[in-house]
PDB file of C-alpha atoms in Angstrom:
ATOM      1  CA  SER A   1     -85.533-109.044 -40.958  1.00  0.00           C
ATOM      2  CA  LYS A   2     -86.971-105.733 -39.820  1.00  0.00           C
ATOM      3  CA  ALA A   3     -90.617-104.957 -40.492  1.00  0.00           C
ATOM      4  CA  GLU A   4     -91.285-102.168 -42.970  1.00  0.00           C
ATOM      5  CA  LEU A   5     -93.502 -99.420 -41.588  1.00  0.00           C
ATOM      6  CA  LEU A   6     -95.821 -97.249 -43.669  1.00  0.00           C
ATOM      7  CA  LEU A   7     -97.339 -94.184 -41.999  1.00  0.00           C
ATOM      8  CA  ILE A   8    -100.391 -92.626 -43.636  1.00  0.00           C
ATOM      9  CA  THR A   9    -101.868 -89.408 -42.291  1.00  0.00           C
ATOM     10  CA  ALA A  10    -105.558 -89.652 -43.058  1.00  0.00           C
ATOM     11  CA  ASP A  11    -109.132 -89.119 -41.933  1.00  0.00           C
ATOM     12  CA  VAL A  12    -110.814 -92.522 -42.030  1.00  0.00           C
ATOM     13  CA  THR A  13    -114.204 -90.917 -42.695  1.00  0.00           C
ATOM     14  CA  VAL A  14    -113.096 -89.585 -46.100  1.00  0.00           C
ATOM     15  CA  ASP A  15    -109.745 -91.183 -46.998  1.00  0.00           C
ATOM     16  CA  ALA A  16    -110.532 -94.907 -46.974  1.00  0.00           C
ATOM     17  CA  GLU A  17    -109.798 -95.385 -50.666  1.00  0.00           C
ATOM     18  CA  ARG A  18    -106.430 -93.619 -50.388  1.00  0.00           C
ATOM     19  CA  ILE A  19    -105.490 -95.650 -47.308  1.00  0.00           C
ATOM     20  CA  ILE A  20    -106.067 -98.979 -49.039  1.00  0.00           C
ATOM     21  CA  LYS A  21    -104.519 -97.906 -52.356  1.00  0.00           C
ATOM     22  CA  THR A  22    -101.379 -96.536 -50.709  1.00  0.00           C
ATOM     23  CA  THR A  23    -100.979 -99.732 -48.705  1.00  0.00           C
ATOM     24  CA  ILE A  24    -101.358-102.001 -51.733  1.00  0.00           C
ATOM     25  CA  ASP A  25     -99.038 -99.822 -53.818  1.00  0.00           C
ATOM     26  CA  ARG A  26     -96.328-100.162 -51.151  1.00  0.00           C
ATOM     27  CA  PHE A  27     -96.691-103.811 -50.102  1.00  0.00           C
ATOM     28  CA  GLY A  28     -98.517-105.429 -53.008  1.00  0.00           C
ATOM     29  CA  GLN A  29    -100.951-107.283 -50.767  1.00  0.00           C
ATOM     30  CA  LEU A  30    -103.011-107.039 -47.604  1.00  0.00           C
ATOM     31  CA  ASP A  31    -103.040-109.748 -44.941  1.00  0.00           C
ATOM     32  CA  VAL A  32    -104.836-108.177 -41.978  1.00  0.00           C
ATOM     33  CA  LEU A  33    -107.150-105.189 -41.595  1.00  0.00           C
ATOM     34  CA  VAL A  34    -107.487-103.757 -38.076  1.00  0.00           C
ATOM     35  CA  ASN A  35    -110.232-101.143 -37.877  1.00  0.00           C
ATOM     36  CA  ASN A  36    -109.099 -99.185 -34.832  1.00  0.00           C
ATOM     37  CA  ALA A  37    -110.180 -95.563 -35.360  1.00  0.00           C
ATOM     38  CA  GLY A  38    -112.838 -94.318 -32.980  1.00  0.00           C
ATOM     39  CA  ILE A  39    -114.103 -91.294 -31.087  1.00  0.00           C
ATOM     40  CA  PHE A  40    -116.115 -90.865 -27.912  1.00  0.00           C
ATOM     41  CA  GLU A  41    -118.766 -88.287 -27.091  1.00  0.00           C
ATOM     42  CA  GLY A  42    -121.372 -88.680 -24.384  1.00  0.00           C
ATOM     43  CA  GLY A  43    -124.693 -87.012 -23.780  1.00  0.00           C
ATOM     44  CA  ASN A  44    -128.283 -87.570 -22.749  1.00  0.00           C
ATOM     45  CA  ILE A  45    -130.815 -87.968 -25.559  1.00  0.00           C
ATOM     46  CA  LEU A  46    -132.228 -84.573 -24.537  1.00  0.00           C
ATOM     47  CA  ASP A  47    -128.844 -82.921 -25.088  1.00  0.00           C
ATOM     48  CA  ILE A  48    -127.191 -84.606 -28.059  1.00  0.00           C
ATOM     49  CA  ASP A  49    -127.796 -83.308 -31.575  1.00  0.00           C
ATOM     50  CA  VAL A  50    -127.737 -84.750 -35.076  1.00  0.00           C
ATOM     51  CA  ASP A  51    -124.225 -83.445 -35.756  1.00  0.00           C
ATOM     52  CA  GLN A  52    -122.883 -85.418 -32.795  1.00  0.00           C
ATOM     53  CA  PHE A  53    -124.745 -88.513 -33.949  1.00  0.00           C
ATOM     54  CA  ASP A  54    -123.257 -88.168 -37.433  1.00  0.00           C
ATOM     55  CA  ARG A  55    -119.713 -87.656 -36.108  1.00  0.00           C
ATOM     56  CA  LEU A  56    -119.853 -90.795 -34.008  1.00  0.00           C
ATOM     57  CA  MET A  57    -121.478 -92.965 -36.643  1.00  0.00           C
ATOM     58  CA  ASN A  58    -119.213 -91.725 -39.447  1.00  0.00           C
ATOM     59  CA  THR A  59    -116.024 -92.429 -37.498  1.00  0.00           C
ATOM     60  CA  ASN A  60    -117.008 -95.467 -35.442  1.00  0.00           C
ATOM     61  CA  MET A  61    -119.088 -97.367 -38.010  1.00  0.00           C
ATOM     62  CA  ARG A  62    -119.136 -95.880 -41.519  1.00  0.00           C
ATOM     63  CA  SER A  63    -115.332 -95.819 -41.760  1.00  0.00           C
ATOM     64  CA  ILE A  64    -115.235 -99.518 -40.865  1.00  0.00           C
ATOM     65  CA  PHE A  65    -117.757-100.284 -43.588  1.00  0.00           C
ATOM     66  CA  LEU A  66    -115.741 -98.359 -46.194  1.00  0.00           C
ATOM     67  CA  LEU A  67    -112.346 -99.806 -45.270  1.00  0.00           C
ATOM     68  CA  THR A  68    -113.758-103.328 -45.073  1.00  0.00           C
ATOM     69  CA  LYS A  69    -115.462-103.054 -48.455  1.00  0.00           C
ATOM     70  CA  LEU A  70    -112.291-101.749 -50.099  1.00  0.00           C
ATOM     71  CA  ALA A  71    -109.979-104.211 -48.341  1.00  0.00           C
ATOM     72  CA  ALA A  72    -112.100-107.334 -48.828  1.00  0.00           C
ATOM     73  CA  PRO A  73    -110.984-108.159 -52.414  1.00  0.00           C
ATOM     74  CA  HIS A  74    -107.340-107.994 -51.318  1.00  0.00           C
ATOM     75  CA  LEU A  75    -107.969-110.082 -48.199  1.00  0.00           C
ATOM     76  CA  ILE A  76    -109.711-112.737 -50.275  1.00  0.00           C
ATOM     77  CA  LYS A  77    -106.530-113.097 -52.341  1.00  0.00           C
ATOM     78  CA  THR A  78    -104.380-113.673 -49.250  1.00  0.00           C
ATOM     79  CA  LYS A  79    -107.009-115.484 -47.161  1.00  0.00           C
ATOM     80  CA  GLY A  80    -106.430-112.758 -44.621  1.00  0.00           C
ATOM     81  CA  ASN A  81    -108.636-111.538 -41.816  1.00  0.00           C
ATOM     82  CA  ILE A  82    -110.210-108.497 -40.176  1.00  0.00           C
ATOM     83  CA  VAL A  83    -110.233-107.406 -36.541  1.00  0.00           C
ATOM     84  CA  ASN A  84    -112.590-104.579 -35.604  1.00  0.00           C
ATOM     85  CA  VAL A  85    -112.107-102.593 -32.405  1.00  0.00           C
ATOM     86  CA  SER A  86    -115.510-102.242 -30.782  1.00  0.00           C
ATOM     87  CA  SER A  87    -116.186-101.609 -27.087  1.00  0.00           C
ATOM     88  CA  ALA A  88    -117.716-103.157 -23.999  1.00  0.00           C
ATOM     89  CA  SER A  89    -120.279-100.395 -24.512  1.00  0.00           C
ATOM     90  CA  GLY A  90    -121.430-102.250 -27.604  1.00  0.00           C
ATOM     91  CA  LEU A  91    -122.459-105.135 -25.359  1.00  0.00           C
ATOM     92  CA  ARG A  92    -124.037-103.186 -22.492  1.00  0.00           C
ATOM     93  CA  ALA A  93    -126.196-100.062 -22.222  1.00  0.00           C
ATOM     94  CA  ASN A  94    -124.684 -97.036 -20.496  1.00  0.00           C
ATOM     95  CA  HIS A  95    -126.271 -93.875 -19.139  1.00  0.00           C
ATOM     96  CA  ALA A  96    -125.820 -90.743 -21.307  1.00  0.00           C
ATOM     97  CA  MET A  97    -123.909 -92.687 -23.966  1.00  0.00           C
ATOM     98  CA  SER A  98    -126.666 -93.794 -26.325  1.00  0.00           C
ATOM     99  CA  THR A  99    -125.039 -92.745 -29.596  1.00  0.00           C
ATOM    100  CA  TYR A 100    -121.634 -94.156 -28.687  1.00  0.00           C
ATOM    101  CA  CYS A 101    -123.159 -97.432 -27.487  1.00  0.00           C
ATOM    102  CA  CYS A 102    -125.208 -97.745 -30.672  1.00  0.00           C
ATOM    103  CA  SER A 103    -122.173 -97.072 -32.865  1.00  0.00           C
ATOM    104  CA  LYS A 104    -120.243 -99.870 -31.155  1.00  0.00           C
ATOM    105  CA  ALA A 105    -123.188-102.275 -31.143  1.00  0.00           C
ATOM    106  CA  ALA A 106    -123.356-101.668 -34.891  1.00  0.00           C
ATOM    107  CA  VAL A 107    -119.686-102.641 -35.164  1.00  0.00           C
ATOM    108  CA  ASP A 108    -120.390-105.932 -33.376  1.00  0.00           C
ATOM    109  CA  GLN A 109    -123.317-106.797 -35.616  1.00  0.00           C
ATOM    110  CA  PHE A 110    -121.365-105.741 -38.708  1.00  0.00           C
ATOM    111  CA  THR A 111    -118.551-108.041 -37.591  1.00  0.00           C
ATOM    112  CA  ARG A 112    -120.896-111.015 -37.357  1.00  0.00           C
ATOM    113  CA  CYS A 113    -122.606-110.280 -40.667  1.00  0.00           C
ATOM    114  CA  ILE A 114    -119.387-109.760 -42.623  1.00  0.00           C
ATOM    115  CA  ALA A 115    -117.949-112.905 -41.054  1.00  0.00           C
ATOM    116  CA  LEU A 116    -120.789-114.765 -42.762  1.00  0.00           C
ATOM    117  CA  ASP A 117    -120.357-112.843 -46.021  1.00  0.00           C
ATOM    118  CA  LEU A 118    -116.658-113.696 -46.279  1.00  0.00           C
ATOM    119  CA  ALA A 119    -116.523-117.142 -44.669  1.00  0.00           C
ATOM    120  CA  SER A 120    -116.797-118.955 -47.994  1.00  0.00           C
ATOM    121  CA  GLN A 121    -113.759-116.969 -49.156  1.00  0.00           C
ATOM    122  CA  ASN A 122    -111.756-118.091 -46.095  1.00  0.00           C
ATOM    123  CA  VAL A 123    -111.561-114.569 -44.684  1.00  0.00           C
ATOM    124  CA  ARG A 124    -112.162-114.404 -40.933  1.00  0.00           C
ATOM    125  CA  VAL A 125    -113.768-111.377 -39.251  1.00  0.00           C
ATOM    126  CA  ASN A 126    -113.745-110.794 -35.487  1.00  0.00           C
ATOM    127  CA  SER A 127    -113.904-107.904 -33.058  1.00  0.00           C
ATOM    128  CA  VAL A 128    -112.523-107.000 -29.648  1.00  0.00           C
ATOM    129  CA  ASN A 129    -114.622-105.238 -27.001  1.00  0.00           C
ATOM    130  CA  PRO A 130    -112.375-103.312 -24.603  1.00  0.00           C
ATOM    131  CA  GLY A 131    -113.620-101.969 -21.302  1.00  0.00           C
ATOM    132  CA  ILE A 132    -112.064 -98.839 -19.811  1.00  0.00           C
ATOM    133  CA  ILE A 133    -108.542 -98.666 -21.250  1.00  0.00           C
ATOM    134  CA  VAL A 134    -105.976 -95.949 -20.476  1.00  0.00           C
ATOM    135  CA  THR A 135    -105.842 -94.260 -23.896  1.00  0.00           C
ATOM    136  CA  ASP A 136    -106.065 -90.744 -25.320  1.00  0.00           C
ATOM    137  CA  ILE A 137    -109.724 -91.162 -26.339  1.00  0.00           C
ATOM    138  CA  PHE A 138    -110.829 -89.971 -22.902  1.00  0.00           C
ATOM    139  CA  ARG A 139    -108.234 -87.183 -22.707  1.00  0.00           C
ATOM    140  CA  TYR A 140    -109.432 -85.820 -26.037  1.00  0.00           C
ATOM    141  CA  SER A 141    -113.010 -85.673 -24.743  1.00  0.00           C
ATOM    142  CA  GLY A 142    -112.099 -82.682 -22.581  1.00  0.00           C
ATOM    143  CA  PRO A 143    -111.357 -83.470 -18.901  1.00  0.00           C
ATOM    144  CA  SER A 144    -108.457 -81.917 -17.007  1.00  0.00           C
ATOM    145  CA  PRO A 145    -105.594 -84.206 -15.878  1.00  0.00           C
ATOM    146  CA  ALA A 146    -107.009 -84.246 -12.347  1.00  0.00           C
ATOM    147  CA  GLU A 147    -110.490 -85.062 -13.614  1.00  0.00           C
ATOM    148  CA  LEU A 148    -109.074 -87.828 -15.789  1.00  0.00           C
ATOM    149  CA  ASP A 149    -107.221 -89.392 -12.856  1.00  0.00           C
ATOM    150  CA  GLU A 150    -110.400 -89.315 -10.796  1.00  0.00           C
ATOM    151  CA  PHE A 151    -112.319 -90.809 -13.730  1.00  0.00           C
ATOM    152  CA  TYR A 152    -110.002 -93.825 -13.907  1.00  0.00           C
ATOM    153  CA  LYS A 153    -110.086 -94.316 -10.135  1.00  0.00           C
ATOM    154  CA  ARG A 154    -113.879 -94.143 -10.029  1.00  0.00           C
ATOM    155  CA  LEU A 155    -114.393 -96.538 -12.907  1.00  0.00           C
ATOM    156  CA  LYS A 156    -112.111 -99.267 -11.593  1.00  0.00           C
ATOM    157  CA  LYS A 157    -115.220-100.651  -9.893  1.00  0.00           C
ATOM    158  CA  MET A 158    -116.810-101.226 -13.299  1.00  0.00           C
ATOM    159  CA  HIS A 159    -114.478-104.189 -13.774  1.00  0.00           C
ATOM    160  CA  PRO A 160    -114.586-107.241 -11.486  1.00  0.00           C
ATOM    161  CA  LEU A 161    -110.792-107.492 -11.744  1.00  0.00           C
ATOM    162  CA  GLY A 162    -110.661-104.152  -9.934  1.00  0.00           C
ATOM    163  CA  ARG A 163    -108.621-102.095 -12.372  1.00  0.00           C
ATOM    164  CA  VAL A 164    -108.729-100.452 -15.775  1.00  0.00           C
ATOM    165  CA  GLY A 165    -106.985-101.993 -18.756  1.00  0.00           C
ATOM    166  CA  GLU A 166    -103.775-101.149 -20.587  1.00  0.00           C
ATOM    167  CA  PRO A 167    -103.418-100.690 -24.371  1.00  0.00           C
ATOM    168  CA  LYS A 168    -100.980-103.620 -24.580  1.00  0.00           C
ATOM    169  CA  GLU A 169    -103.688-105.972 -23.319  1.00  0.00           C
ATOM    170  CA  VAL A 170    -105.944-104.987 -26.203  1.00  0.00           C
ATOM    171  CA  ALA A 171    -103.103-105.122 -28.722  1.00  0.00           C
ATOM    172  CA  LEU A 172    -102.151-108.662 -27.706  1.00  0.00           C
ATOM    173  CA  ALA A 173    -105.753-109.805 -28.135  1.00  0.00           C
ATOM    174  CA  ILE A 174    -105.849-108.271 -31.616  1.00  0.00           C
ATOM    175  CA  VAL A 175    -102.615-110.048 -32.543  1.00  0.00           C
ATOM    176  CA  PHE A 176    -104.096-113.285 -31.205  1.00  0.00           C
ATOM    177  CA  LEU A 177    -107.267-112.970 -33.308  1.00  0.00           C
ATOM    178  CA  ALA A 178    -105.260-112.032 -36.393  1.00  0.00           C
ATOM    179  CA  SER A 179    -102.920-115.013 -36.009  1.00  0.00           C
ATOM    180  CA  ASP A 180    -103.202-118.591 -37.218  1.00  0.00           C
ATOM    181  CA  SER A 181    -103.786-119.605 -33.591  1.00  0.00           C
ATOM    182  CA  THR A 182    -107.430-118.600 -34.121  1.00  0.00           C
ATOM    183  CA  SER A 183    -107.855-120.060 -37.598  1.00  0.00           C
ATOM    184  CA  PHE A 184    -111.214-121.610 -36.639  1.00  0.00           C
ATOM    185  CA  ILE A 185    -112.658-118.470 -35.022  1.00  0.00           C
ATOM    186  CA  THR A 186    -114.800-116.029 -36.997  1.00  0.00           C
ATOM    187  CA  GLY A 187    -117.753-113.824 -36.128  1.00  0.00           C
ATOM    188  CA  ALA A 188    -116.606-113.514 -32.504  1.00  0.00           C
ATOM    189  CA  ASN A 189    -116.865-110.442 -30.280  1.00  0.00           C
ATOM    190  CA  LEU A 190    -114.122-110.839 -27.657  1.00  0.00           C
ATOM    191  CA  PRO A 191    -114.528-108.820 -24.431  1.00  0.00           C
ATOM    192  CA  ILE A 192    -111.290-107.414 -22.999  1.00  0.00           C
ATOM    193  CA  ASP A 193    -112.882-105.756 -20.022  1.00  0.00           C
ATOM    194  CA  GLY A 194    -111.781-107.355 -16.781  1.00  0.00           C
ATOM    195  CA  GLY A 195    -115.125-109.149 -16.552  1.00  0.00           C
ATOM    196  CA  ARG A 196    -117.310-106.075 -16.994  1.00  0.00           C
ATOM    197  CA  HIS A 197    -119.582-107.766 -19.537  1.00  0.00           C
ATOM    198  CA  VAL A 198    -120.725-110.394 -17.012  1.00  0.00           C
ATOM    199  CA  VAL A 199    -121.745-107.902 -14.313  1.00  0.00           C
ATOM    200  CA  SER A 200    -125.530-108.103 -13.956  1.00  0.00           C
ATOM    201  CA  SER A 201    -126.131-104.376 -13.498  1.00  0.00           C
ATOM    202  CA  LEU A 202    -124.173-101.203 -12.953  1.00  0.00           C
ATOM    203  CA  ILE A 203    -125.053 -97.581 -12.371  1.00  0.00           C
ATOM    204  CA  VAL A 204    -122.196 -95.109 -12.031  1.00  0.00           C
ATOM    205  CA  ASP A 205    -123.118 -91.695 -10.642  1.00  0.00           C
TER     206      ASP A 205
END
């Protein structure tokens, strides 16, 4: 049978309750929550402002808290699970990316804490930590097409496998963590970064 698709146009920073309610009204239950919304903004601590900090934290962390809190009672009923999309930047410090790195590190710690909170209810909680992946998040941050191509070429060296990642590689890892194949895994932060997280040090000019 064909899967039924529900599209909801929403802002995760303010519409979490509507997202969950609309989903339950349509399907009657919730089996998996994937917290995938995120934004990127860089900047040195001398340049960033409070508004930027709030934007990043509200989208990258607060929305995950709200959706998780609202989804948890439904996931307990189905013994479902949660997969949060974090970043390799949550595992490693990066120059001029302090707020983004902190927002993703918060996602990783939240994942571990909520895994403990919900373990007794048989709800698993894990996260994935992608490295540089070819997605629109970088295009939306403002570079020209030529600058974006150069960006990807330059940052291939960040990954020991010598390339950047593709969205499908992240998606397959999410499906894996959400499946019964990982029924004894919870509280894990899974790097999908071509080995970036094991590099001892890295400075990119």
